[in-house]
């Protein structure tokens, strides 16, 4: 009785309203989604015999991580890693340097409309084309090698960094920027003292994150002949040298983890 009286005094407990208030419509959508997934799964052609044969190779690959081979193809592994690192650093530096003016031009609150439209068009084109497609095109133009990978990663860095930098500039504190402008500062001084201090920590963090992405992408670009460790990794898989492939993947994971740790240190110091 006490519980009933307490509920009478407090009223009906609040419940979160349903996203779709009509129960009939809600169940129709659930049934339709379930039917869609069943129909989609039924259209997938699965060769179960091939899957069964692949389980053995998959088990061999997993077990290869317990005995990675860093020695048999050490020369190819280290030359491929060095190529990926050089390509990553060079493409990141060039891409970041180009992204800064494009990001400034793509920010509507500081750029005139014609410059804004041009820079936004560059960002849109860069983001519309996936890295592997750009790499295939550049390999067809420049041939196999790290040049195509360098240009691909630089192109991808421009689209990634320019967009995020422009959005960060557009959301900055306008009071600080207007205070610098009201003091009679020229445009470059206004950018240097009113805009740059607000976006620099974010720019450093995004740059470190992009370096991380570029190194991982360099391994993928090697699969299409754009240089880097990916070519060595692809060759190891083609030859069923799973112990060598495991060694390469362990090195890639280790370098990515080191970059992540370095990124955290640099962001902490900048902020």
CSV table of C-alpha atoms in Angstrom, one decimal:
chain,number,residue,atom,x,y,z
A,1,UNK,CA,0.0,0.0,0.0
A,2,UNK,CA,2.8,2.4,0.8
A,3,UNK,CA,4.3,1.9,-2.7
A,4,UNK,CA,0.9,2.6,-4.3
A,5,UNK,CA,0.5,5.8,-2.2
A,6,UNK,CA,4.1,6.9,-3.1
A,7,UNK,CA,3.3,6.4,-6.8
A,8,UNK,CA,0.1,8.4,-6.4
A,9,UNK,CA,2.0,11.2,-4.8
A,10,UNK,CA,4.9,11.3,-7.3
A,11,UNK,CA,2.9,10.6,-10.4
A,12,UNK,CA,3.7,8.2,-13.3
A,13,UNK,CA,7.5,7.7,-13.8
A,14,UNK,CA,8.9,9.4,-17.0
A,15,UNK,CA,9.7,7.2,-19.9
A,16,UNK,CA,11.6,8.1,-23.0
A,17,UNK,CA,9.2,8.5,-25.9
A,18,UNK,CA,9.5,6.1,-28.8
A,19,UNK,CA,11.4,7.3,-31.9
A,20,UNK,CA,8.3,6.2,-33.9
A,21,UNK,CA,5.2,6.9,-32.0
A,22,UNK,CA,2.9,4.8,-34.2
A,23,UNK,CA,3.2,1.1,-33.0
A,24,UNK,CA,1.9,-0.3,-36.3
A,25,UNK,CA,4.4,1.7,-38.4
A,26,UNK,CA,7.2,0.8,-36.0
A,27,UNK,CA,6.5,-3.0,-36.4
A,28,UNK,CA,6.1,-2.6,-40.2
A,29,UNK,CA,9.6,-1.0,-40.4
A,30,UNK,CA,11.1,-3.6,-38.2
A,31,UNK,CA,9.6,-6.4,-40.3
A,32,UNK,CA,10.7,-4.7,-43.5
A,33,UNK,CA,14.3,-4.3,-42.2
A,34,UNK,CA,14.4,-8.0,-41.2
A,35,UNK,CA,13.1,-9.1,-44.6
A,36,UNK,CA,15.6,-6.9,-46.3
A,37,UNK,CA,18.5,-8.4,-44.4
A,38,UNK,CA,17.3,-11.9,-45.1
A,39,UNK,CA,16.9,-11.1,-48.8
A,40,UNK,CA,20.3,-9.4,-49.0
A,41,UNK,CA,22.0,-12.4,-47.3
A,42,UNK,CA,20.3,-14.9,-49.5
A,43,UNK,CA,21.8,-13.1,-52.6
A,44,UNK,CA,25.3,-13.5,-51.4
A,45,UNK,CA,26.9,-16.4,-53.3
A,46,UNK,CA,29.1,-18.3,-50.8
A,47,UNK,CA,31.3,-21.1,-52.0
A,48,UNK,CA,31.4,-23.1,-48.8
A,49,UNK,CA,33.9,-25.6,-50.2
A,50,UNK,CA,36.3,-22.7,-50.8
A,51,UNK,CA,35.6,-21.3,-47.3
A,52,UNK,CA,36.4,-24.7,-45.8
A,53,UNK,CA,39.7,-24.8,-47.7
A,54,UNK,CA,40.5,-21.2,-46.7
A,55,UNK,CA,40.1,-22.0,-43.0
A,56,UNK,CA,43.3,-24.0,-43.1
A,57,UNK,CA,45.2,-21.1,-44.7
A,58,UNK,CA,43.7,-18.7,-42.2
A,59,UNK,CA,44.8,-20.8,-39.3
A,60,UNK,CA,48.3,-21.0,-40.8
A,61,UNK,CA,48.4,-17.2,-41.1
A,62,UNK,CA,47.2,-16.7,-37.5
A,63,UNK,CA,49.8,-19.2,-36.2
A,64,UNK,CA,52.5,-17.3,-38.2
A,65,UNK,CA,52.3,-14.5,-35.7
A,66,UNK,CA,53.8,-16.9,-33.2
A,67,UNK,CA,56.9,-17.3,-35.4
A,68,UNK,CA,57.3,-14.2,-37.5
A,69,UNK,CA,60.2,-14.3,-40.0
A,70,UNK,CA,62.2,-11.1,-39.9
A,71,UNK,CA,65.3,-12.6,-41.5
A,72,UNK,CA,64.5,-14.4,-44.8
A,73,UNK,CA,63.5,-11.3,-46.7
A,74,UNK,CA,65.1,-8.7,-44.4
A,75,UNK,CA,66.4,-6.6,-47.2
A,76,UNK,CA,63.0,-6.3,-48.9
A,77,UNK,CA,61.3,-5.6,-45.7
A,78,UNK,CA,63.5,-2.9,-44.5
A,79,UNK,CA,63.8,-1.2,-47.9
A,80,UNK,CA,60.0,-1.3,-48.2
A,81,UNK,CA,59.6,0.2,-44.7
A,82,UNK,CA,62.1,2.9,-45.4
A,83,UNK,CA,60.3,3.8,-48.6
A,84,UNK,CA,57.0,3.9,-46.8
A,85,UNK,CA,58.4,6.2,-44.1
A,86,UNK,CA,60.1,8.5,-46.5
A,87,UNK,CA,57.0,8.7,-48.7
A,88,UNK,CA,54.8,9.3,-45.6
A,89,UNK,CA,56.9,12.1,-44.2
A,90,UNK,CA,57.4,13.8,-47.5
A,91,UNK,CA,53.7,13.6,-48.5
A,92,UNK,CA,52.6,14.8,-45.1
A,93,UNK,CA,54.9,17.8,-45.1
A,94,UNK,CA,53.9,18.9,-48.6
A,95,UNK,CA,50.2,18.2,-48.0
A,96,UNK,CA,50.2,20.1,-44.7
A,97,UNK,CA,51.9,23.1,-46.2
A,98,UNK,CA,49.5,23.2,-49.1
A,99,UNK,CA,46.5,22.6,-46.8
A,100,UNK,CA,47.0,25.6,-44.6
A,101,UNK,CA,46.4,28.3,-47.3
A,102,UNK,CA,43.6,26.2,-48.8
A,103,UNK,CA,42.0,25.8,-45.3
A,104,UNK,CA,42.2,29.5,-44.7
A,105,UNK,CA,40.5,30.2,-48.1
A,106,UNK,CA,37.8,27.6,-47.4
A,107,UNK,CA,36.8,29.3,-44.2
A,108,UNK,CA,33.8,31.5,-45.0
A,109,UNK,CA,34.3,33.8,-42.0
A,110,UNK,CA,37.7,35.1,-43.2
A,111,UNK,CA,37.8,34.5,-47.0
A,112,UNK,CA,36.0,36.4,-49.7
A,113,UNK,CA,33.3,34.5,-51.6
A,114,UNK,CA,35.3,33.8,-54.9
A,115,UNK,CA,38.3,32.5,-52.9
A,116,UNK,CA,36.0,30.5,-50.7
A,117,UNK,CA,34.3,28.8,-53.7
A,118,UNK,CA,37.6,28.0,-55.3
A,119,UNK,CA,39.1,26.5,-52.2
A,120,UNK,CA,36.0,24.6,-51.3
A,121,UNK,CA,36.0,23.1,-54.8
A,122,UNK,CA,39.6,21.9,-54.3
A,123,UNK,CA,38.6,20.3,-51.0
A,124,UNK,CA,35.5,18.7,-52.6
A,125,UNK,CA,37.5,17.2,-55.5
A,126,UNK,CA,40.2,15.9,-53.2
A,127,UNK,CA,37.7,14.3,-50.8
A,128,UNK,CA,35.6,12.8,-53.7
A,129,UNK,CA,38.4,10.6,-55.0
A,130,UNK,CA,39.5,7.7,-52.9
A,131,UNK,CA,43.2,7.2,-52.4
A,132,UNK,CA,43.4,3.8,-54.2
A,133,UNK,CA,41.7,5.2,-57.3
A,134,UNK,CA,44.1,8.2,-57.4
A,135,UNK,CA,47.0,5.8,-56.9
A,136,UNK,CA,45.9,3.6,-59.9
A,137,UNK,CA,45.6,6.7,-62.1
A,138,UNK,CA,49.0,8.1,-61.0
A,139,UNK,CA,50.7,4.7,-61.5
A,140,UNK,CA,49.3,4.7,-65.0
A,141,UNK,CA,50.7,8.2,-65.6
A,142,UNK,CA,54.1,8.0,-63.7
A,143,UNK,CA,54.7,4.3,-63.6
A,144,UNK,CA,55.4,2.0,-60.7
A,145,UNK,CA,57.3,3.5,-57.7
A,146,UNK,CA,57.0,5.8,-54.7
A,147,UNK,CA,56.4,9.0,-56.8
A,148,UNK,CA,52.8,7.9,-57.5
A,149,UNK,CA,52.4,7.1,-53.8
A,150,UNK,CA,53.8,10.4,-52.7
A,151,UNK,CA,51.5,12.4,-55.0
A,152,UNK,CA,48.5,10.3,-53.9
A,153,UNK,CA,49.1,10.8,-50.1
A,154,UNK,CA,49.8,14.5,-50.7
A,155,UNK,CA,46.5,14.9,-52.6
A,156,UNK,CA,44.6,13.0,-49.9
A,157,UNK,CA,46.2,15.1,-47.1
A,158,UNK,CA,45.0,18.3,-48.8
A,159,UNK,CA,41.4,17.2,-48.8
A,160,UNK,CA,41.4,15.9,-45.2
A,161,UNK,CA,43.3,18.6,-43.5
A,162,UNK,CA,41.9,21.6,-45.4
A,163,UNK,CA,38.3,20.7,-44.6
A,164,UNK,CA,38.9,20.1,-40.9
A,165,UNK,CA,41.1,23.2,-40.6
A,166,UNK,CA,38.4,25.4,-42.3
A,167,UNK,CA,35.7,24.1,-40.1
A,168,UNK,CA,37.8,24.8,-37.0
A,169,UNK,CA,38.4,28.4,-38.2
A,170,UNK,CA,34.7,28.9,-38.8
A,171,UNK,CA,33.9,27.8,-35.3
A,172,UNK,CA,36.6,29.8,-33.5
A,173,UNK,CA,36.0,32.5,-30.9
A,174,UNK,CA,35.3,35.7,-33.0
A,175,UNK,CA,35.7,38.0,-30.0
A,176,UNK,CA,39.5,37.4,-29.9
A,177,UNK,CA,39.9,37.8,-33.6
A,178,UNK,CA,37.8,41.0,-33.7
A,179,UNK,CA,39.8,42.5,-30.9
A,180,UNK,CA,43.0,42.0,-32.9
A,181,UNK,CA,41.4,43.5,-36.0
A,182,UNK,CA,40.1,46.5,-34.0
A,183,UNK,CA,43.6,47.3,-32.9
A,184,UNK,CA,44.5,48.2,-36.6
A,185,UNK,CA,46.3,44.9,-37.5
A,186,UNK,CA,46.8,44.1,-41.1
A,187,UNK,CA,45.4,40.9,-42.6
A,188,UNK,CA,48.5,38.8,-42.0
A,189,UNK,CA,48.9,40.1,-38.5
A,190,UNK,CA,45.2,39.4,-37.8
A,191,UNK,CA,45.7,35.8,-39.0
A,192,UNK,CA,48.9,35.4,-37.0
A,193,UNK,CA,47.6,36.8,-33.7
A,194,UNK,CA,43.8,36.4,-33.9
A,195,UNK,CA,43.3,33.1,-35.8
A,196,UNK,CA,46.5,31.1,-35.5
A,197,UNK,CA,46.6,30.8,-31.7
A,198,UNK,CA,43.1,29.4,-31.6
A,199,UNK,CA,43.6,26.7,-34.3
A,200,UNK,CA,47.2,25.8,-33.8
A,201,UNK,CA,46.6,23.0,-31.2
A,202,UNK,CA,43.9,21.5,-33.5
A,203,UNK,CA,46.2,21.8,-36.5
A,204,UNK,CA,49.1,20.0,-34.8
A,205,UNK,CA,46.7,17.2,-33.6
A,206,UNK,CA,45.2,16.8,-37.1
A,207,UNK,CA,48.7,16.8,-38.7
A,208,UNK,CA,49.9,14.0,-36.5
A,209,UNK,CA,46.7,12.1,-37.1
A,210,UNK,CA,47.2,12.5,-40.9
A,211,UNK,CA,50.8,11.2,-40.7
A,212,UNK,CA,49.4,8.1,-39.0
A,213,UNK,CA,46.9,7.7,-41.7
A,214,UNK,CA,49.4,8.3,-44.5
A,215,UNK,CA,51.7,5.6,-43.2
A,216,UNK,CA,48.9,3.0,-43.1
A,217,UNK,CA,47.7,4.1,-46.5
A,218,UNK,CA,51.2,3.7,-47.9
A,219,UNK,CA,51.0,0.0,-47.1
A,220,UNK,CA,47.8,-0.2,-49.1
A,221,UNK,CA,49.1,1.8,-52.0
A,222,UNK,CA,51.9,-0.6,-52.5
A,223,UNK,CA,49.4,-3.2,-53.5
A,224,UNK,CA,48.8,-1.3,-56.8
A,225,UNK,CA,52.4,-0.5,-57.4
A,226,UNK,CA,52.6,2.9,-55.8
A,227,UNK,CA,55.7,2.1,-53.6
A,228,UNK,CA,56.1,1.3,-50.0
A,229,UNK,CA,55.9,-1.8,-47.9
A,230,UNK,CA,52.6,-2.9,-49.4
A,231,UNK,CA,54.4,-4.4,-52.4
A,232,UNK,CA,56.5,-6.6,-50.2
A,233,UNK,CA,53.5,-7.6,-48.2
A,234,UNK,CA,51.5,-8.5,-51.3
A,235,UNK,CA,54.4,-10.6,-52.6
A,236,UNK,CA,54.6,-12.5,-49.2
A,237,UNK,CA,50.9,-13.3,-49.4
A,238,UNK,CA,51.2,-14.4,-53.1
A,239,UNK,CA,54.0,-16.8,-52.1
A,240,UNK,CA,52.1,-18.0,-49.0
A,241,UNK,CA,55.0,-16.8,-46.9
A,242,UNK,CA,52.8,-16.1,-43.9
A,243,UNK,CA,55.6,-15.8,-41.5
A,244,UNK,CA,57.1,-13.0,-43.5
A,245,UNK,CA,53.7,-11.3,-43.9
A,246,UNK,CA,53.3,-11.6,-40.1
A,247,UNK,CA,56.6,-9.9,-39.5
A,248,UNK,CA,55.7,-7.1,-41.9
A,249,UNK,CA,52.3,-6.6,-40.1
A,250,UNK,CA,53.9,-6.6,-36.7
A,251,UNK,CA,56.4,-3.9,-37.8
A,252,UNK,CA,53.5,-1.8,-39.3
A,253,UNK,CA,51.5,-2.2,-36.0
A,254,UNK,CA,54.6,-1.2,-34.0
A,255,UNK,CA,55.2,1.9,-36.1
A,256,UNK,CA,51.6,3.0,-35.9
A,257,UNK,CA,51.6,2.5,-32.1
A,258,UNK,CA,54.8,4.6,-31.8
A,259,UNK,CA,53.2,7.4,-33.9
A,260,UNK,CA,50.2,7.3,-31.7
A,261,UNK,CA,52.3,7.7,-28.6
A,262,UNK,CA,54.4,10.5,-30.2
A,263,UNK,CA,51.2,12.2,-31.3
A,264,UNK,CA,49.9,12.2,-27.7
A,265,UNK,CA,53.1,13.7,-26.4
A,266,UNK,CA,53.1,16.5,-29.0
A,267,UNK,CA,49.5,17.4,-28.5
A,268,UNK,CA,49.9,17.6,-24.8
A,269,UNK,CA,52.9,19.9,-25.2
A,270,UNK,CA,51.1,22.2,-27.7
A,271,UNK,CA,47.9,22.4,-25.6
